[in-house]
CSV table of C-alpha atoms and ligand atoms in Angstrom, one decimal:
chain,number,residue,atom,x,y,z
A,1,MET,CA,0.0,0.2,0.5
A,2,ASP,CA,1.4,2.9,-0.7
A,3,ALA,CA,1.9,6.2,1.6
A,4,GLY,CA,-0.2,8.5,-0.4
A,5,TRP,CA,-2.9,6.6,-0.1
A,6,ALA,CA,-3.7,6.0,3.5
A,7,MET,CA,-6.3,8.2,5.2
A,8,ASN,CA,-8.5,7.8,8.2
A,9,VAL,CA,-11.5,5.6,7.8
A,10,VAL,CA,-14.8,4.9,9.8
A,11,GLY,CA,-16.0,2.1,11.0
A,12,VAL,CA,-19.9,1.4,12.1
A,13,ASP,CA,-20.6,-1.7,13.8
A,14,VAL,CA,-24.5,-2.0,14.2
A,15,GLY,CA,-25.5,-4.0,16.6
A,16,ALA,CA,-29.2,-5.2,17.8
A,17,THR,CA,-28.9,-3.4,21.1
A,18,LYS,CA,-26.2,-0.6,20.0
A,19,ILE,CA,-24.6,1.3,17.0
A,20,ALA,CA,-20.7,1.8,17.7
A,21,ALA,CA,-18.8,3.7,15.4
A,22,GLY,CA,-14.9,5.2,15.6
A,23,VAL,CA,-12.5,6.4,13.4
A,24,ILE,CA,-9.4,4.4,12.7
A,25,SER,CA,-6.1,5.4,11.2
A,26,PRO,CA,-3.9,3.6,8.2
A,27,GLU,CA,-2.2,2.1,11.0
A,28,GLY,CA,-5.5,0.6,12.8
A,29,GLU,CA,-5.3,3.2,15.8
A,30,VAL,CA,-9.0,4.0,16.9
A,31,LEU,CA,-8.8,7.6,17.1
A,32,SER,CA,-12.1,9.0,18.2
A,33,ARG,CA,-15.3,6.2,19.1
A,34,MET,CA,-19.0,6.9,19.9
A,35,ARG,CA,-22.0,4.6,21.0
A,36,CYS,CA,-25.6,5.3,20.9
A,37,PRO,CA,-28.3,2.5,21.4
A,38,THR,CA,-30.1,1.1,17.8
A,39,ALA,CA,-33.3,2.4,17.5
A,40,LYS,CA,-36.1,-0.4,16.5
A,41,MET,CA,-38.2,1.4,13.6
A,42,PRO,CA,-36.5,1.7,10.4
A,43,GLU,CA,-36.2,5.5,9.9
A,44,LYS,CA,-34.5,5.8,13.1
A,45,LEU,CA,-32.0,3.3,13.0
A,46,LEU,CA,-30.8,5.0,9.4
A,47,SER,CA,-31.0,8.3,10.6
A,48,GLY,CA,-29.4,7.1,13.9
A,49,ILE,CA,-26.4,5.3,11.7
A,50,VAL,CA,-26.1,9.0,9.6
A,51,ARG,CA,-25.5,10.4,13.1
A,52,ALA,CA,-22.7,8.2,14.4
A,53,VAL,CA,-21.2,8.7,11.0
A,54,LEU,CA,-21.3,12.7,10.9
A,55,GLU,CA,-20.6,12.6,15.2
A,56,VAL,CA,-17.6,10.7,15.0
A,57,LYS,CA,-15.9,11.9,12.1
A,58,ASP,CA,-16.4,15.6,13.3
A,59,GLY,CA,-12.9,17.2,13.3
A,60,PHE,CA,-10.6,14.2,11.0
A,61,GLU,CA,-10.5,14.1,7.6
A,62,ILE,CA,-12.3,10.9,6.1
A,63,GLY,CA,-11.5,9.0,2.9
A,64,GLY,CA,-14.4,6.0,3.5
A,65,VAL,CA,-17.0,4.6,5.4
A,66,CYS,CA,-18.0,1.0,6.3
A,67,VAL,CA,-21.2,-0.1,8.0
A,68,ALA,CA,-21.5,-3.5,9.5
A,69,VAL,CA,-24.6,-5.5,9.8
A,70,PRO,CA,-25.9,-8.1,11.1
A,71,GLY,CA,-27.8,-11.0,9.1
A,72,LEU,CA,-27.5,-12.2,5.2
A,73,ILE,CA,-27.0,-9.3,2.6
A,74,LEU,CA,-27.4,-9.3,-1.1
A,75,SER,CA,-24.4,-7.9,-2.0
A,76,GLN,CA,-25.6,-6.2,-5.4
A,77,GLU,CA,-28.0,-4.3,-3.8
A,78,SER,CA,-26.5,-3.8,-0.1
A,79,MET,CA,-29.6,-5.0,1.1
A,80,VAL,CA,-30.0,-7.5,4.4
A,81,VAL,CA,-32.7,-9.7,3.1
A,82,CYS,CA,-32.6,-11.2,7.1
A,83,SER,CA,-31.8,-10.1,10.4
A,84,PRO,CA,-33.1,-12.3,13.6
A,85,ASN,CA,-31.9,-9.7,15.9
A,86,LEU,CA,-32.4,-6.4,13.9
A,87,HIS,CA,-36.2,-6.8,11.8
A,88,ALA,CA,-36.0,-2.8,11.5
A,89,ILE,CA,-32.7,-3.2,8.8
A,90,GLU,CA,-34.4,-5.6,6.2
A,91,GLY,CA,-35.2,-4.9,3.2
A,92,ILE,CA,-33.3,-1.4,3.0
A,93,ARG,CA,-31.4,-0.5,-0.2
A,94,LEU,CA,-28.5,0.5,2.8
A,95,LYS,CA,-26.4,2.2,0.4
A,96,ASP,CA,-28.6,4.4,-1.7
A,97,GLU,CA,-30.2,5.8,1.7
A,98,LEU,CA,-27.4,6.4,3.7
A,99,GLU,CA,-24.4,7.4,1.0
A,100,SER,CA,-26.6,10.6,0.5
A,101,GLU,CA,-26.7,11.6,3.9
A,102,ILE,CA,-23.1,10.9,5.0
A,103,LYS,CA,-21.6,12.6,1.6
A,104,LEU,CA,-18.8,10.3,2.0
A,105,PRO,CA,-18.2,6.8,-0.1
A,106,LEU,CA,-19.6,3.9,1.8
A,107,THR,CA,-19.7,0.5,2.0
A,108,ILE,CA,-21.7,-2.1,3.2
A,109,GLU,CA,-20.5,-5.7,5.0
A,110,ASN,CA,-22.1,-8.3,7.2
A,111,ASP,CA,-20.9,-7.7,10.7
A,112,ASN,CA,-18.9,-11.4,10.7
A,113,SER,CA,-17.4,-10.8,8.2
A,114,ALA,CA,-16.5,-7.4,9.3
A,115,ALA,CA,-15.1,-9.0,12.5
A,116,ALA,CA,-13.0,-11.5,10.4
A,117,TRP,CA,-11.5,-9.1,8.8
A,118,GLY,CA,-10.7,-7.0,11.7
A,119,GLU,CA,-8.6,-9.9,13.7
A,120,PHE,CA,-7.3,-11.2,9.8
A,121,ARG,CA,-5.6,-7.5,9.9
A,122,PHE,CA,-4.9,-6.1,13.6
A,123,GLY,CA,-5.4,-9.1,15.6
A,124,ALA,CA,-5.1,-12.5,16.4
A,125,GLY,CA,-5.0,-13.7,12.6
A,126,ARG,CA,-2.6,-11.0,11.6
A,127,GLY,CA,0.2,-12.8,9.4
A,128,THR,CA,-2.1,-15.3,7.7
A,129,ASN,CA,-3.6,-15.5,4.6
A,130,HIS,CA,-5.9,-18.3,5.4
A,131,LEU,CA,-8.3,-17.5,7.8
A,132,VAL,CA,-11.8,-18.8,9.5
A,133,PHE,CA,-13.3,-16.7,12.5
A,134,VAL,CA,-16.2,-17.9,13.9
A,135,GLY,CA,-18.5,-15.8,16.5
A,136,LEU,CA,-19.9,-17.1,19.4
A,137,GLY,CA,-22.4,-15.2,20.9
A,138,THR,CA,-26.4,-15.8,21.6
A,139,GLY,CA,-26.2,-17.3,17.8
A,140,ILE,CA,-23.0,-17.9,16.4
A,141,GLY,CA,-21.5,-16.2,13.3
A,142,GLY,CA,-18.6,-16.5,11.0
A,143,GLY,CA,-16.4,-15.1,8.3
A,144,VAL,CA,-13.6,-16.5,6.3
A,145,VAL,CA,-10.6,-15.5,4.6
A,146,ILE,CA,-8.3,-17.1,1.8
A,147,HIS,CA,-5.8,-16.3,0.1
A,148,GLY,CA,-5.9,-12.7,1.3
A,149,GLU,CA,-9.2,-12.2,0.6
A,150,LEU,CA,-13.2,-12.5,2.7
A,151,LEU,CA,-15.4,-15.7,0.7
A,152,ARG,CA,-18.6,-14.2,-0.6
A,153,GLY,CA,-20.1,-16.5,-2.9
A,154,ALA,CA,-22.5,-15.8,-5.6
A,155,GLN,CA,-24.6,-13.3,-3.1
A,156,GLY,CA,-22.5,-12.1,-1.0
A,157,SER,CA,-24.0,-14.5,1.6
A,158,GLY,CA,-21.2,-16.9,2.0
A,159,GLY,CA,-19.7,-18.1,5.3
A,160,GLU,CA,-22.9,-18.7,7.6
A,161,LEU,CA,-20.5,-21.3,9.4
A,162,GLY,CA,-23.0,-21.5,12.6
A,163,HIS,CA,-25.6,-22.8,10.3
A,164,VAL,CA,-23.5,-26.0,9.5
A,165,THR,CA,-26.1,-28.8,10.5
A,166,ILE,CA,-23.7,-30.7,13.2
A,167,GLN,CA,-26.4,-33.3,14.7
A,168,ALA,CA,-29.4,-34.1,12.0
A,169,THR,CA,-31.5,-34.6,14.9
A,170,GLY,CA,-30.6,-32.3,16.9
A,171,PRO,CA,-32.2,-29.0,18.7
A,172,ARG,CA,-33.9,-26.8,16.5
A,173,CYS,CA,-32.2,-23.9,15.8
A,174,ALA,CA,-33.1,-20.2,15.3
A,175,CYS,CA,-33.1,-20.5,11.8
A,176,GLY,CA,-35.4,-23.4,11.5
A,177,ASN,CA,-32.7,-26.1,10.5
A,178,ARG,CA,-32.3,-28.6,13.1
A,179,GLY,CA,-28.4,-29.6,14.9
A,180,CYS,CA,-27.0,-26.5,13.4
A,181,LEU,CA,-23.7,-25.8,14.7
A,182,GLU,CA,-25.4,-22.6,16.7
A,183,ALA,CA,-27.8,-24.9,18.1
A,184,LEU,CA,-25.3,-26.6,19.9
A,185,ALA,CA,-22.4,-24.2,20.8
A,186,SER,CA,-23.7,-20.6,20.5
A,187,GLY,CA,-24.4,-19.0,24.0
A,188,SER,CA,-27.9,-19.9,24.0
A,189,ALA,CA,-27.4,-23.1,23.1
A,190,ILE,CA,-25.2,-23.7,26.6
A,191,GLY,CA,-27.7,-22.0,28.5
A,192,ARG,CA,-30.5,-23.8,27.5
A,193,ARG,CA,-28.0,-27.6,27.8
A,194,ALA,CA,-27.2,-26.0,31.4
A,195,ARG,CA,-30.9,-25.9,32.5
A,196,GLN,CA,-31.3,-29.9,31.4
A,197,VAL,CA,-28.4,-30.7,33.0
A,198,ALA,CA,-29.4,-29.3,36.1
A,199,SER,CA,-32.5,-31.0,36.7
A,200,GLU,CA,-30.4,-34.1,36.4
A,201,LYS,CA,-27.7,-33.0,38.9
A,202,PRO,CA,-30.1,-30.7,41.1
A,203,ALA,CA,-27.3,-31.0,43.9
A,204,SER,CA,-24.6,-29.5,41.7
A,205,ALA,CA,-24.2,-25.5,41.7
A,206,LEU,CA,-25.6,-25.2,38.6
A,207,GLY,CA,-28.6,-27.3,40.3
A,208,CYS,CA,-29.2,-25.1,43.1
A,209,LEU,CA,-28.8,-22.2,40.7
A,210,ALA,CA,-31.8,-23.0,38.5
A,211,ALA,CA,-33.9,-23.2,41.4
A,212,GLU,CA,-33.6,-20.2,42.5
A,213,ARG,CA,-33.7,-18.4,38.5
A,214,LYS,CA,-33.4,-18.7,35.0
A,215,VAL,CA,-29.3,-20.1,34.3
A,216,LEU,CA,-28.3,-18.4,30.8
A,217,GLY,CA,-24.7,-19.2,29.4
A,218,GLU,CA,-22.7,-16.8,31.5
A,219,ASP,CA,-23.3,-18.3,34.4
A,220,VAL,CA,-22.2,-21.3,33.4
A,221,THR,CA,-18.6,-20.2,32.7
A,222,ARG,CA,-18.6,-18.5,36.0
A,223,LEU,CA,-20.1,-21.6,38.0
A,224,ALA,CA,-17.3,-23.8,35.4
A,225,ARG,CA,-14.6,-21.5,37.0
A,226,GLU,CA,-15.3,-22.0,40.6
A,227,GLY,CA,-14.8,-25.5,39.9
A,228,ASP,CA,-18.3,-27.1,39.5
A,229,GLU,CA,-18.6,-30.2,37.5
A,230,ALA,CA,-22.3,-30.2,36.0
A,231,ALA,CA,-21.2,-26.8,34.5
A,232,LEU,CA,-17.4,-27.9,32.9
A,233,SER,CA,-19.5,-30.3,31.7
A,234,VAL,CA,-21.9,-28.3,29.6
A,235,LEU,CA,-18.9,-26.5,28.5
A,236,GLU,CA,-16.8,-29.4,27.3
A,237,GLU,CA,-19.5,-30.8,25.7
A,238,ALA,CA,-20.4,-27.5,24.1
A,239,GLY,CA,-16.6,-27.5,23.1
A,240,ARG,CA,-17.1,-30.3,21.4
A,241,TRP,CA,-19.7,-29.7,19.0
A,242,LEU,CA,-17.7,-26.6,17.9
A,243,GLY,CA,-14.8,-28.6,17.1
A,244,ILE,CA,-17.0,-31.0,15.4
A,245,GLY,CA,-17.9,-27.6,13.3
A,246,LEU,CA,-14.1,-26.9,13.5
A,247,ALA,CA,-13.0,-30.1,12.1
A,248,GLY,CA,-15.0,-29.8,8.7
A,249,PHE,CA,-13.9,-25.9,8.1
A,250,VAL,CA,-10.5,-27.3,8.9
A,251,ASN,CA,-10.5,-30.0,5.9
A,252,ILE,CA,-12.7,-27.8,3.5
A,253,PHE,CA,-10.9,-24.2,4.0
A,254,ASN,CA,-6.9,-25.7,5.4
A,255,PRO,CA,-6.9,-22.7,7.2
A,256,GLU,CA,-3.4,-21.8,9.5
A,257,ALA,CA,-5.7,-20.0,11.9
A,258,ILE,CA,-9.2,-20.6,13.5
A,259,VAL,CA,-9.9,-17.4,15.6
A,260,VAL,CA,-12.9,-17.5,18.0
A,261,GLY,CA,-14.2,-14.7,19.3
A,262,GLY,CA,-17.7,-13.1,20.7
A,263,GLY,CA,-19.5,-12.7,23.9
A,264,ALA,CA,-19.6,-16.6,24.9
A,265,MET,CA,-15.7,-16.6,24.0
A,266,GLY,CA,-15.5,-16.1,27.8
A,267,ALA,CA,-15.3,-19.4,28.6
A,268,GLY,CA,-12.0,-19.9,26.8
A,269,GLU,CA,-9.8,-22.8,27.2
A,270,LEU,CA,-12.7,-24.6,29.2
A,271,MET,CA,-14.5,-24.8,25.8
A,272,LEU,CA,-11.5,-24.7,23.5
A,273,ALA,CA,-9.4,-27.8,24.8
A,274,SER,CA,-12.3,-30.3,24.0
A,275,ALA,CA,-12.6,-28.9,20.4
A,276,ARG,CA,-8.7,-28.8,19.7
A,277,GLN,CA,-9.4,-32.5,21.0
A,278,GLU,CA,-12.6,-33.2,18.3
A,279,ILE,CA,-10.4,-31.6,15.4
A,280,ARG,CA,-7.4,-34.0,16.3
A,281,ALA,CA,-9.5,-36.7,15.8
A,282,ARG,CA,-11.5,-35.8,13.1
A,283,ALA,CA,-9.7,-33.4,10.6
A,284,ARG,CA,-7.3,-34.5,8.1
A,285,PRO,CA,-3.7,-34.3,7.9
A,286,PRO,CA,-1.9,-32.0,6.6
A,287,ALA,CA,-4.1,-29.7,7.3
A,288,ARG,CA,-5.2,-31.0,11.3
A,289,ASP,CA,-1.5,-30.8,11.7
A,290,LEU,CA,-1.6,-27.1,10.8
A,291,VAL,CA,-4.1,-24.9,11.9
A,292,GLU,CA,-4.1,-23.1,15.3
A,293,VAL,CA,-7.0,-22.1,17.6
A,294,ARG,CA,-7.0,-19.0,19.1
A,295,GLU,CA,-9.1,-16.8,20.8
A,296,ALA,CA,-10.0,-14.0,19.1
A,297,THR,CA,-7.1,-10.1,20.6
A,298,LEU,CA,-9.3,-7.7,19.4
A,299,GLY,CA,-12.2,-7.3,21.7
A,300,PRO,CA,-15.3,-4.6,22.1
A,301,ASP,CA,-13.1,-2.8,19.7
A,302,SER,CA,-13.6,-5.9,16.6
A,303,GLY,CA,-16.8,-4.6,15.1
A,304,VAL,CA,-15.5,-0.9,14.6
A,305,LEU,CA,-11.8,-2.0,13.4
A,306,GLY,CA,-13.0,-4.8,10.9
A,307,ALA,CA,-15.8,-2.5,9.3
A,308,ALA,CA,-13.1,0.3,9.1
A,309,ALA,CA,-10.8,-1.7,7.2
A,310,LEU,CA,-12.9,-3.0,4.6
A,311,ALA,CA,-14.1,0.7,3.4
A,312,LYS,CA,-13.2,1.6,0.2
A,313,ASP,CA,-12.9,5.0,-1.8
A,314,ALA,CA,-15.1,6.3,-4.6
A,315,SER,CA,-13.4,3.6,-6.9
A,316,GLY,CA,-13.8,0.7,-4.7
A,317,ARG,CA,-9.9,-0.1,-3.3
A,318,TYR,CA,-9.7,-0.5,0.6
A,319,LEU,CA,-8.5,2.5,2.4
A,320,LEU,CA,-6.7,0.6,5.1
B,401,LIG,ZN1,-29.7,-22.6,11.9
């Protein structure tokens, strides 16, 4: 990248509950950031995104903006066709609607693709050319970088790693299918499985908590860290399901690294240790022996940094 080219960019991460925006320097430094709640009505949502960009960029020279949004995107129309946690963003030609207000070159991307790109450029995947990113949260999102480029597929909706079927007759997934990776290893899947295990083992710390209130994914991590066997077994099992999914990705993509991030990664090695065992048992050499499973390192700025790294100028060239 020639030095004369580099300019600051704005990255925007639109989540189901908050919009985060930041000005990022060519070196990947966050120069300015802001957050605001996500409105649930389409018009207010759009004006909220515009306001976030205009506010955060105030006083900086900006080359382009990228807005990362949750859901399946048709890239040609810059339109989200399905976003289970943010219906307000569905069916809008986002580039057309937002660019005229923002008055800077605008790119629209999927949020997990952006998180994958952020880890690839600035985080745990730096230095690799082939990377798989898995975001464990309420659901499971994915992003794939191959030969240093984001995998998009024919319509822009590729890389939906959370909805690969892992267990044909498994639990129902939010997408309608059964036994998706998301239905077995996400934060909500961990919570659901923990509530079953709690009723089987009422004397465990997990069982005692379940007698008081509804057990959530983060409770399981906390109790496991305190040494509760029941909670540990839930995380180990979720880690095994995760590893079965990852073993498939290793065979398909032959990545140098799999980066696992997202809110449910608070469980860290409590899940990743058993995931690695499954990869060793199930994936094929030589890919199995090359791949490293790493925790994401960008933390709460990952969405904004990833979006920023995908911002383009008016001629379609990446700015960072
Ligand atoms: Zn699914």
